[in-house]
Coordinates of C-alpha atoms in Angstrom, one line a residue:
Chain A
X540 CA 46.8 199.8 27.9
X541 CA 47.8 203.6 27.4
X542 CA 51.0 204.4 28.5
X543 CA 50.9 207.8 31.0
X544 CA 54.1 209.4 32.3
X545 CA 54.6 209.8 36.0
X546 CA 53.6 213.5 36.3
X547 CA 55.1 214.7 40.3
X548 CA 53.5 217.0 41.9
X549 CA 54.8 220.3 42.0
X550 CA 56.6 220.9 45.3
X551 CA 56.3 224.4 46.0
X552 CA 58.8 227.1 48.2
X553 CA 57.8 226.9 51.8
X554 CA 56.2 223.5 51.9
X555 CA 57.0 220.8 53.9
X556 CA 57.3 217.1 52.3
X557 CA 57.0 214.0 54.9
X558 CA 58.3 211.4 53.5
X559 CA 58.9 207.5 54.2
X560 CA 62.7 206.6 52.8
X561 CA 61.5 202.8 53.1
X562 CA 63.8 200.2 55.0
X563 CA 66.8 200.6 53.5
X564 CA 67.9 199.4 50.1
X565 CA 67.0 202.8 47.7
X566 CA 65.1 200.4 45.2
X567 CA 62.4 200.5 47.8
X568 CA 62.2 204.3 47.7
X569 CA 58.6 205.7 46.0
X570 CA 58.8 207.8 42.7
X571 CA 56.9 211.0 45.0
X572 CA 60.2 210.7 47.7
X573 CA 62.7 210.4 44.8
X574 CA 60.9 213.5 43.3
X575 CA 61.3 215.0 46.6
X576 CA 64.9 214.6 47.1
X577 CA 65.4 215.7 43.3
X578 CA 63.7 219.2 44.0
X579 CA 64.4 219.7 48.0
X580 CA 66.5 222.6 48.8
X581 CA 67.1 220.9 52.2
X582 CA 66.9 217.2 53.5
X583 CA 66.2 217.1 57.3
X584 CA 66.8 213.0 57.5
X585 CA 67.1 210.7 60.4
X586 CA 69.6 208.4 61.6
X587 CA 67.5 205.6 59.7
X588 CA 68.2 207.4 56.4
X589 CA 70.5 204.9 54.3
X590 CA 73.3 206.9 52.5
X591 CA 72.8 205.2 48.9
X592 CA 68.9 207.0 49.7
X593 CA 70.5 210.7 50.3
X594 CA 73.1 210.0 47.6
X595 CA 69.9 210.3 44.8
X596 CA 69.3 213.8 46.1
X597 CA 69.1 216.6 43.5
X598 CA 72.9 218.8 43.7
X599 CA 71.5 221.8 45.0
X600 CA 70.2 220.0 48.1
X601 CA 72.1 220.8 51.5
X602 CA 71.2 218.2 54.7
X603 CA 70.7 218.6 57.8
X604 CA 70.6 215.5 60.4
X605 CA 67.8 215.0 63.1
X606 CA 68.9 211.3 64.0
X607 CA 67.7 210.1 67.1
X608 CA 69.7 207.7 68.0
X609 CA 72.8 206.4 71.1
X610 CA 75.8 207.8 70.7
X611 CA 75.0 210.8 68.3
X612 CA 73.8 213.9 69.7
X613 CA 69.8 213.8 69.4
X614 CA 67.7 217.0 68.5
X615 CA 64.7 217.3 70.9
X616 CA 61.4 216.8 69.0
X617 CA 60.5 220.2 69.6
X618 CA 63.8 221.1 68.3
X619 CA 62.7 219.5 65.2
X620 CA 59.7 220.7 64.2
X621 CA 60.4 224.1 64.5
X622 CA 63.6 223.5 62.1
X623 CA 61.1 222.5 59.7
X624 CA 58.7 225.5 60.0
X625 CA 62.0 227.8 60.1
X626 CA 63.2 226.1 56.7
X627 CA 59.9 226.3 55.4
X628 CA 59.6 229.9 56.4
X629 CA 62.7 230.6 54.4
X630 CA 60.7 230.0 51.2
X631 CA 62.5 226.2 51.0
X632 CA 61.1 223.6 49.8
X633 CA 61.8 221.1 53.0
X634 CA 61.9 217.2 52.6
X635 CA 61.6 215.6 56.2
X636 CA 63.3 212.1 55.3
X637 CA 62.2 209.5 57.3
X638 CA 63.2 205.8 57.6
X639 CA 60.4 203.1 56.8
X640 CA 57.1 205.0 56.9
X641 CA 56.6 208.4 58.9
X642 CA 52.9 207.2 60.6
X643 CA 54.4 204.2 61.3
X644 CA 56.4 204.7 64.4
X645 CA 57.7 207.5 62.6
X646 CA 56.5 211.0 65.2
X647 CA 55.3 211.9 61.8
X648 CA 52.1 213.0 62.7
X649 CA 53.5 215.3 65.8
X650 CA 55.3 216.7 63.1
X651 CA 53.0 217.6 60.7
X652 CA 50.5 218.8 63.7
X653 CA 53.4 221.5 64.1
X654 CA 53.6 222.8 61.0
X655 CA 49.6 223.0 60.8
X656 CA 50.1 225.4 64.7
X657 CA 52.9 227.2 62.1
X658 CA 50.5 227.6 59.1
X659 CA 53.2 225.8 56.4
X660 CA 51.6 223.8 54.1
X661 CA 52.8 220.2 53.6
X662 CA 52.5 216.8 52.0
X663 CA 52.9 213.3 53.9
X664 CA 54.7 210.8 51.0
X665 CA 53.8 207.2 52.9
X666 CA 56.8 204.8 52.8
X667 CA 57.9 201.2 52.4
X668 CA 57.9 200.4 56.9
X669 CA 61.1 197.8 57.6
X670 CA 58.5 195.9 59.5
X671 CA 56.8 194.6 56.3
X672 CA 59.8 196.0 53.2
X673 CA 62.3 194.7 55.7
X674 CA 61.2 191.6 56.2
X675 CA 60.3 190.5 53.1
X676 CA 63.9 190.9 52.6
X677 CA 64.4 188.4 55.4
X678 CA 62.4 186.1 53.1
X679 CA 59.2 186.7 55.6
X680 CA 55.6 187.5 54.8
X681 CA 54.1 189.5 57.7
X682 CA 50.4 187.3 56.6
X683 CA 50.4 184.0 55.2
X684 CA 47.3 182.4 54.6
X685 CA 48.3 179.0 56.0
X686 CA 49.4 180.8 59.4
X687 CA 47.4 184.2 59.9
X688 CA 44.9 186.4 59.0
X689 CA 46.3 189.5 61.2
X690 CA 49.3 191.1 62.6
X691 CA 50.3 193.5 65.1
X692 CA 52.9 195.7 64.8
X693 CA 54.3 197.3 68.1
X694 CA 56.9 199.4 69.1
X695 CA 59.4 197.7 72.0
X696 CA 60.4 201.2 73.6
X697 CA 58.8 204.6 73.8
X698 CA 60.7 207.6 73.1
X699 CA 61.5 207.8 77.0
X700 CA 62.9 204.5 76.3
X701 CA 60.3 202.6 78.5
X702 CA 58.8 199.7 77.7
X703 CA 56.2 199.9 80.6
X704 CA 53.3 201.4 78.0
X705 CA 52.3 198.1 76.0
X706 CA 50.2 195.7 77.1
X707 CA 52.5 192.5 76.6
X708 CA 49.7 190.2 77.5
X709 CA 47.1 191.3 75.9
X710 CA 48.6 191.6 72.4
X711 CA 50.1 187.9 73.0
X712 CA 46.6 186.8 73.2
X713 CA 45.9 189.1 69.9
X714 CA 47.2 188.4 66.7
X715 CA 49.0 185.9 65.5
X716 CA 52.1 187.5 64.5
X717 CA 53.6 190.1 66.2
X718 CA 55.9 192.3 64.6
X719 CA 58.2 194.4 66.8
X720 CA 60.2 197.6 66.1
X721 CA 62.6 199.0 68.6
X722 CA 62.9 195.4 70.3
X723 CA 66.3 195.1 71.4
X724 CA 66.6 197.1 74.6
X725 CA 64.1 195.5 76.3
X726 CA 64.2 192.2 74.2
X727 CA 64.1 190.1 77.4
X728 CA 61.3 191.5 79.2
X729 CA 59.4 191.5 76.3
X730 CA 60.0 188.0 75.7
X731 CA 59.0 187.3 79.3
X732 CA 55.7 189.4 79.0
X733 CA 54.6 187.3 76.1
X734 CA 55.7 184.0 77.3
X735 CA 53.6 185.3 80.6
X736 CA 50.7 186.2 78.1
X737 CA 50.8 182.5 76.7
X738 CA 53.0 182.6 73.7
X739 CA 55.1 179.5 73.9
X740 CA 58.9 179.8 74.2
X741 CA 59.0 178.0 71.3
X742 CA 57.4 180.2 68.9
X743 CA 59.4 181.0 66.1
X744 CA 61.2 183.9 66.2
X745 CA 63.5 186.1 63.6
X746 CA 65.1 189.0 64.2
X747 CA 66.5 191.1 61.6
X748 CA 69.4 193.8 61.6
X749 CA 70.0 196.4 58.7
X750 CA 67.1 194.9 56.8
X751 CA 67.0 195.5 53.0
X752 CA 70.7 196.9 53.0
X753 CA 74.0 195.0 51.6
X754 CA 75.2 194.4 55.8
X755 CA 71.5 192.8 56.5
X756 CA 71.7 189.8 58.8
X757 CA 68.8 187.3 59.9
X758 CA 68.6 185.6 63.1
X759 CA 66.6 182.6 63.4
X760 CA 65.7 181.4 66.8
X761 CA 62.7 181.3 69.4
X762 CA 60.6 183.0 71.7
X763 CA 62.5 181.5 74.7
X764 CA 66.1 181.6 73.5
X765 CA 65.8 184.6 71.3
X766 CA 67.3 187.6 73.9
X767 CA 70.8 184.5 74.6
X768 CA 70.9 184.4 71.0
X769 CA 70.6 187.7 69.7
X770 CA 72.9 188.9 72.6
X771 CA 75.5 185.7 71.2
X772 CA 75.4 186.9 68.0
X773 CA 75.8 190.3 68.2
X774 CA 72.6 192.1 66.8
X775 CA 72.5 195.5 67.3
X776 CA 70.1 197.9 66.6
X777 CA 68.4 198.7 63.9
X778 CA 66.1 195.5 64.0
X779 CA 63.0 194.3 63.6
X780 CA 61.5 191.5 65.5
X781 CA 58.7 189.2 63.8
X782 CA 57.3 186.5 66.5
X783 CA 55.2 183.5 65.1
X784 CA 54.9 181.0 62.6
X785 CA 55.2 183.0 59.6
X786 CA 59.1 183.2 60.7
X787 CA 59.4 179.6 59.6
X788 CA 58.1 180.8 56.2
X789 CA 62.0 182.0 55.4
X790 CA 63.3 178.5 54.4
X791 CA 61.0 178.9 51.4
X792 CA 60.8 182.4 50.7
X793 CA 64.5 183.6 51.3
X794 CA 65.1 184.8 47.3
X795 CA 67.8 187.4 48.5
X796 CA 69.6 184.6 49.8
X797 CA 68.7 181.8 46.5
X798 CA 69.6 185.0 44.1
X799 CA 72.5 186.2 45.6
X800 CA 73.9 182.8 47.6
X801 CA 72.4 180.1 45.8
X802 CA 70.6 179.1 49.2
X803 CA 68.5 176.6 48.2
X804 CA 64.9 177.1 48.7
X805 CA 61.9 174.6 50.1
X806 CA 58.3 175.0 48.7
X807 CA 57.0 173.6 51.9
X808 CA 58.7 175.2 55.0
X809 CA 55.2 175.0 57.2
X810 CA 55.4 171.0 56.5
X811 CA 51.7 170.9 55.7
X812 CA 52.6 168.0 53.1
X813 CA 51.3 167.4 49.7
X814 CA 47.7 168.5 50.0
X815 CA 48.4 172.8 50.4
X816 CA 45.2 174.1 49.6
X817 CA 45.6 176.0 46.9
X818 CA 41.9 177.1 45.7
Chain B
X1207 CA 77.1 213.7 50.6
X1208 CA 78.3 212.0 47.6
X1209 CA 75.6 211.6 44.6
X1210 CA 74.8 207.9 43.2
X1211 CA 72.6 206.9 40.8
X1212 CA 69.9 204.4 41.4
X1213 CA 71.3 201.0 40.0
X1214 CA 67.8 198.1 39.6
X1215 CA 68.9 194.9 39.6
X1216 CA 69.0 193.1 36.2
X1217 CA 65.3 191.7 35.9
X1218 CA 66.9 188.1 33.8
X1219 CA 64.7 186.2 31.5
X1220 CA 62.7 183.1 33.0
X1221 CA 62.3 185.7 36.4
X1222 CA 59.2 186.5 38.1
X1223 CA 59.4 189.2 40.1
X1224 CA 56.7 189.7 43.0
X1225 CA 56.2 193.3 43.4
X1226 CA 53.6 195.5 45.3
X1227 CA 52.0 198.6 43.2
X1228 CA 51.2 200.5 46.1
X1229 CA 47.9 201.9 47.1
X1230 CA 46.8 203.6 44.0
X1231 CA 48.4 206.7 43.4
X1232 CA 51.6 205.7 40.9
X1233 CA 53.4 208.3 42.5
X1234 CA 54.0 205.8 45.8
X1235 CA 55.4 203.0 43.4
X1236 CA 58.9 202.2 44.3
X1237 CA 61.8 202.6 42.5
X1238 CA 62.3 198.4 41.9
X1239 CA 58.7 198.6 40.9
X1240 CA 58.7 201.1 38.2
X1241 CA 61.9 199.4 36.9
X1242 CA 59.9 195.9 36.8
X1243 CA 57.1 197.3 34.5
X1244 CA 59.8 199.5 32.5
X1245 CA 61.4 196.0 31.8
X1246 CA 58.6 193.1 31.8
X1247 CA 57.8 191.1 29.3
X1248 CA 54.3 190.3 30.5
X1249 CA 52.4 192.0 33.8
X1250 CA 50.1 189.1 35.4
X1251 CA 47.9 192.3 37.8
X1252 CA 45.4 192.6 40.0
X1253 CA 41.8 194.2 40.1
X1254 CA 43.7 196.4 43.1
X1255 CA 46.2 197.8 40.4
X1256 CA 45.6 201.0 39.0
X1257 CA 45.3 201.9 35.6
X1258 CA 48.1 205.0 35.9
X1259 CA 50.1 202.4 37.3
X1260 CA 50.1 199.8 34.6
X1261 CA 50.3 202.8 32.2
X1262 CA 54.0 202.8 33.3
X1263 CA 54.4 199.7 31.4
X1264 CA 57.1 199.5 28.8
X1265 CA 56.1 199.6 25.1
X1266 CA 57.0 195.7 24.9
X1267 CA 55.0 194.4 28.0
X1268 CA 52.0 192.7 27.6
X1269 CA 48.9 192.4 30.4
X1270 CA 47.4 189.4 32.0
X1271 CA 44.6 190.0 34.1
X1272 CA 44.3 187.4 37.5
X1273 CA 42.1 189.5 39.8
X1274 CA 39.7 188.2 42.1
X1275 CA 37.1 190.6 42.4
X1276 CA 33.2 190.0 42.0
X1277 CA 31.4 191.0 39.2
X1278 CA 35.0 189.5 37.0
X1279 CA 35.6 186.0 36.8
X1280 CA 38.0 185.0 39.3
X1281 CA 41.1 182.5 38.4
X1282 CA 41.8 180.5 40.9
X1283 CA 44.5 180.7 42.7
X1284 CA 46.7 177.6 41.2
X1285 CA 45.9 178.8 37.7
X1286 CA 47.9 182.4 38.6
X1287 CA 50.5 180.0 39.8
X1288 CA 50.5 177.7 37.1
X1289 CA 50.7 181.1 34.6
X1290 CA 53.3 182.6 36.3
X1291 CA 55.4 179.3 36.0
X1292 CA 54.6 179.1 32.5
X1293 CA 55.4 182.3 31.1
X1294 CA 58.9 182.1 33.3
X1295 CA 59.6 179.2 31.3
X1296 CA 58.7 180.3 28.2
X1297 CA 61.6 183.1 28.8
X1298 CA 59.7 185.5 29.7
X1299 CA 60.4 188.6 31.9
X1300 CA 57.1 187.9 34.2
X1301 CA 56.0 191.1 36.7
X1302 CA 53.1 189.9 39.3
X1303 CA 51.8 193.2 39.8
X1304 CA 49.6 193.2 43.4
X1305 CA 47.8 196.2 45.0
X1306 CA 49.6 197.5 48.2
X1307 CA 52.4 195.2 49.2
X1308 CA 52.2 191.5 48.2
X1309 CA 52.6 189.9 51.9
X1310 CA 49.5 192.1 53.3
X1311 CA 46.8 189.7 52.5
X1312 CA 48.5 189.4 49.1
X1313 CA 48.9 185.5 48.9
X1314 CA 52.4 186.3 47.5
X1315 CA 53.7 183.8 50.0
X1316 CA 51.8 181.4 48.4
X1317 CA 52.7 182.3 44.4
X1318 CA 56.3 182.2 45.6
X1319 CA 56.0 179.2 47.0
X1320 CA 54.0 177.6 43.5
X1321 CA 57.2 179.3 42.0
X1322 CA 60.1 177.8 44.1
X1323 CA 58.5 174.1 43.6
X1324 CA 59.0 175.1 39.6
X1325 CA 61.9 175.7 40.2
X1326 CA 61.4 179.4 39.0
X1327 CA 63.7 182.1 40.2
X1328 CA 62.0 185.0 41.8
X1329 CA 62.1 188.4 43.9
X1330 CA 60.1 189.7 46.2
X1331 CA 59.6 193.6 45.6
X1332 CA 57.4 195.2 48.7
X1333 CA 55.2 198.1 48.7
X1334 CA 53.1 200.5 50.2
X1335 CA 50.4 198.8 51.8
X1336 CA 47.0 200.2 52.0
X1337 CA 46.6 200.1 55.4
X1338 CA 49.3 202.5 55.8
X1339 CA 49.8 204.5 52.7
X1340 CA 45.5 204.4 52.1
X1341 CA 44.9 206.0 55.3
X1342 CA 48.3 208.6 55.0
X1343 CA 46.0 209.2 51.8
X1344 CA 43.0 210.2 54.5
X1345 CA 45.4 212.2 56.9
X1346 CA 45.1 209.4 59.4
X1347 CA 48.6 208.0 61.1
X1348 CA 48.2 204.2 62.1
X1349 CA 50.5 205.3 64.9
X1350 CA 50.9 208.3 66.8
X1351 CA 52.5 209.3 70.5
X1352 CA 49.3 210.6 72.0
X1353 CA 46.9 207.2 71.2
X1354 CA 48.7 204.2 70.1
X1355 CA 52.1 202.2 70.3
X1356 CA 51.0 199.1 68.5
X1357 CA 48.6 198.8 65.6
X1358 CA 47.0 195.1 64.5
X1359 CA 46.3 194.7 60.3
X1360 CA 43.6 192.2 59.6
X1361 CA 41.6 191.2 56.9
X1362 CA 37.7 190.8 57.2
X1363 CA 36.8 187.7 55.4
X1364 CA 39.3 185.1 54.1
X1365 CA 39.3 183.8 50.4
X1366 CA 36.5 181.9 51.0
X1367 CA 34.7 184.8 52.2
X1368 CA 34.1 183.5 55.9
X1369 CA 34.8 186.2 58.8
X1370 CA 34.9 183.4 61.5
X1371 CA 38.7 182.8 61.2
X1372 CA 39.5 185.9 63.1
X1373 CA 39.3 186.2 66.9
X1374 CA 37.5 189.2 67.1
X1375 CA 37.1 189.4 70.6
X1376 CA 41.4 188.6 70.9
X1377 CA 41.6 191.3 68.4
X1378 CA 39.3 194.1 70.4
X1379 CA 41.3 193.2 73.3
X1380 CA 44.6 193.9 71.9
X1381 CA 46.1 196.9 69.8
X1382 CA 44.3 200.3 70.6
X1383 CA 43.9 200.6 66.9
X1384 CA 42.5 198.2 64.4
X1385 CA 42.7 198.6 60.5
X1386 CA 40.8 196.1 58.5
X1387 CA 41.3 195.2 55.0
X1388 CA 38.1 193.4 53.2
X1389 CA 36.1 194.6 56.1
X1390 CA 32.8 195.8 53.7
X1391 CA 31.2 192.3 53.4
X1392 CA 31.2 191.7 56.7
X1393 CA 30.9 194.8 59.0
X1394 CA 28.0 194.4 60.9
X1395 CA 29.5 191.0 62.1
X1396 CA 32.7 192.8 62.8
X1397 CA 31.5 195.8 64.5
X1398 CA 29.4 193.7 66.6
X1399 CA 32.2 191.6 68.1
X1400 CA 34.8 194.0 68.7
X1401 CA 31.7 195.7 70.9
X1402 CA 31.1 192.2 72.4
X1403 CA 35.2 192.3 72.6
X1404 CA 35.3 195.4 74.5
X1405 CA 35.5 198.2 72.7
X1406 CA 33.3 200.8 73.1
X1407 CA 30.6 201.7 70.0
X1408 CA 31.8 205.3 70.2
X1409 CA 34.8 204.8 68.8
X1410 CA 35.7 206.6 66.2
X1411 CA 36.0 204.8 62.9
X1412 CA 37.3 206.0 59.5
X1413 CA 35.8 204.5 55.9
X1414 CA 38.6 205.1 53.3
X1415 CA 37.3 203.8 49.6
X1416 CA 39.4 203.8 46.7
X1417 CA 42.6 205.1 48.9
X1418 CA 45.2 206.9 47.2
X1419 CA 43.1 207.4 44.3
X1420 CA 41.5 210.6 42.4
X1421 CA 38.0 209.1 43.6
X1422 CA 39.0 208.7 47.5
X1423 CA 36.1 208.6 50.0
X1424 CA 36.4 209.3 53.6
X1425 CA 33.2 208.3 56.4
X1426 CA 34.2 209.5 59.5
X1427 CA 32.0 207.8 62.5
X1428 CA 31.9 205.1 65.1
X1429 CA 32.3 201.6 65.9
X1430 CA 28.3 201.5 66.5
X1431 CA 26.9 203.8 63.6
X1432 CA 29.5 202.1 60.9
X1433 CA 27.5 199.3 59.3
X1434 CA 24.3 201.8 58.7
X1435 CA 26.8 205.0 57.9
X1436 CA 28.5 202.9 55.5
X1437 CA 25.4 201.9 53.9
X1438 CA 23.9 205.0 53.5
X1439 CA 26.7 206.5 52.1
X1440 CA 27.1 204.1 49.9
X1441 CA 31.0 203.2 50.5
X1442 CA 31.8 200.3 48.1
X1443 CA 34.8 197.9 47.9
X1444 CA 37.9 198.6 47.9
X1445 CA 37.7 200.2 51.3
X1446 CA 40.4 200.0 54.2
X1447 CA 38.6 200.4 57.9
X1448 CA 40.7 202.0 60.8
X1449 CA 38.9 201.6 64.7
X1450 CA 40.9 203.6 66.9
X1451 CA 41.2 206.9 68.4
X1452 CA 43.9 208.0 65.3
X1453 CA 40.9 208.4 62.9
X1454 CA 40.0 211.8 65.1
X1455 CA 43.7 213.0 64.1
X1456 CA 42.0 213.5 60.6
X1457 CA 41.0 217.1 61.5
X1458 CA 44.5 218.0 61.7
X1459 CA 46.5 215.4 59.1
X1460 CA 43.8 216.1 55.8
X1461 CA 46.8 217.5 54.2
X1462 CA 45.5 215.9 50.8
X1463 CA 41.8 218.2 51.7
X1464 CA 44.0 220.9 52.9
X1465 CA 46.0 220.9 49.7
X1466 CA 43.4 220.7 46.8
X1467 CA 40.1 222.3 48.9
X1468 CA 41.6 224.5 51.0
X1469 CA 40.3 222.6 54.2
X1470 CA 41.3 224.0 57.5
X1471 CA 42.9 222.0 59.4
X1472 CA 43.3 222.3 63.4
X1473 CA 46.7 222.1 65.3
X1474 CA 45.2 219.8 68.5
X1475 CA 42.9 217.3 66.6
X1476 CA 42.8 215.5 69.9
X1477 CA 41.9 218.1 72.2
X1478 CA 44.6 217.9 74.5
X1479 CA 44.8 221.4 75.3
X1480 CA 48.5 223.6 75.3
X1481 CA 50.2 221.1 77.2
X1482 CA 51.0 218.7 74.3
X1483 CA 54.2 217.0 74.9
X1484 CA 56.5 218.1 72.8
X1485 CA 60.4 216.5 73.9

């Protein structure tokens, strides 16, 4: 096998980079983002940003926050977006730091459709999205062969905070798995709407809270009980949700917890017995 | 904000660590990722893995081919297992390099399971999946405000090669926005039941071969003309398929055409006039 160096591309004065930051831990980061942050001249990141992420940006980077989130005053999309083409305009090489991915939940692509009314040239640098990176962390495959061949992913709350623009029902009669970001404020209806939709309260459910960073904690519990028990034990936003049986899957697959806590692992958490197919 | 360097985790002797390579382009391998090949002993990769990726190899590693593609004899899936738990116990420093991230249809629940009844330590490394990253790659969000707020991954034929696993028809029904992984083989089937599901045969419908990848093909066209479009053009495995009204926001996210053709690309892909909300 020849060996080839990583060659970047170049990023040029006045463009725009979009890029993903992944879940959390900065491991998870992608060469073209860490090249980013190496040659920005200013990081516009989001609340979701991890610090140990922004801490690998190049010295002569400045930052400028755009979080979105309670308790923190939150830029206006608009706002935003013509930040970026102002930046860009400067003859800066921008990087718009997103959490997870930026198509994925992310606004990236209202983003990117301003800078393309502005005329500024930019790149979109996909990420690792907490509801796959950040699970796995969790121990949970969002597809498992032995439980589902397809997944949704869904967002609990709109930017207006509503919850009222998903059809509950329908995707509980979809895909197996359902994979929620933005859950917690409207856990409880949610829950109801798919129990109403014919998910069973006891469907497995986790919920996870600073996935992939050191403070990450896992709550295992079920479709029924989960809003009690995630209001008992404190989770608090950021989380993702994952609903079905691939949540069961973390009592085998849970290596953060085996490498770092000796947990010790089962190779059949599905209880399928001896015969697992494995052709 | 105070500078850090990234710090990998020590990748131990006897270890197998399960990591995704991404899409295609190297430049979207992760940090973890690119430390895993620096550092392996032996790479055990897929047919999905690209050659500049594996060229990031270390001068020590050594390659193990297990891909299941046709044309190359395909291991089964218990001898990858069985390799993986040998060459841990040989000592080795053992990288299971997948294509896109190994809990998307990756079976890496699966390995880790074969590896946690060994009794081999492990870590799960995710990574961009190509339903995500692929279609960033074709300037096509999986999400966006304006069309969808839940996206549902599937794959179109299990290992067997059988389509009828999937509930089409449940599928159509749910998500506004479909993207299919292994959808070539079976197309026409699929096509035909998300019409019989509900969806209409003009919706639009993007082809993305060899995402991410100096030879990426895009087919723009509908739910209807697909199979025969597809055909004619002669789109060939690896593809990712996205059904949904985000493959029109290609005329105004090609920042990949825009970038190295010079493609124009329009601020209001969707048509919605001035009045695009913008808060």
């Amino acid at each position: 096998m020849e060996r080839t160096p990583y060659t970047p591309p170049a990023f040029e004065p006045g463009h725009v980079w979009l890029c993903g930051a992944g879940p959390g831990d900065p491991g998870l980061l992608t060469l073209h983002a860490l090249h980013a942050l190496q040659s920005a001249d200013v990081v516009v990141y989001d609340a979701l940003v991890s610090d140990a992420v922004l801490g690998l940006a190049g010295p002569q980077a400045t930052f400028e926050y755009a979080g979105k989130r309670g308790g923190r005053p939150s830029p206006k999309q608009a706002d935003i977006s013509l930040r970026l083409v102002q930046r860009a305009r400067e003859g800066k090489r921008v990087l718009r730091l997103k959490g997870g991915d930026p198509f994925v939940f992310g606004r990236g692509g209202e983003e990117a459709l301003s800078l393309v009314a502005a005329g500024v040239p930019f790149r979109i640098v996909p990420g690792v999205t907490a509801g796959i990176g950040g699970l796995a962390y969790a121990g949970i495959p969002v597809t498992h062969r032995d439980t589902n061949q397809a997944v949704t992913f869904v967002t609990g709350h709109d930017a207006s905070g509503d919850v009222t623009g998903v059809d509950w029902a329908a995707l509980a009669g979809g895909a197996p798995v359902l994979v929620i970001y933005m859950a917690m404020k409207h856990l409880a209806t949610i829950a109801e709407r798919l129990v109403a939709g014919g998910r069973h309260g006891d469907t497995p459910v986790a919920i996870v809270s600073n996935a992939a960073l050191p403070d990450q904690r896992v709550l295992e519990t079920t479709l029924a009980r989960a809003p009690a028990d995630a209001e008992g034990a404190g989770m608090a936003p950021p989380c993702v949700v994952v609903v079905g049986e691939v949540a069961r899957l973390r009592a085998g697959l849970d290596w953060l917890g085996a490498l770092t806590d000796g947990k010790v692992l089962v190779a059949d958490p599905l209880g399928l017995g001896r015969e697992r197919r494995t052709g």
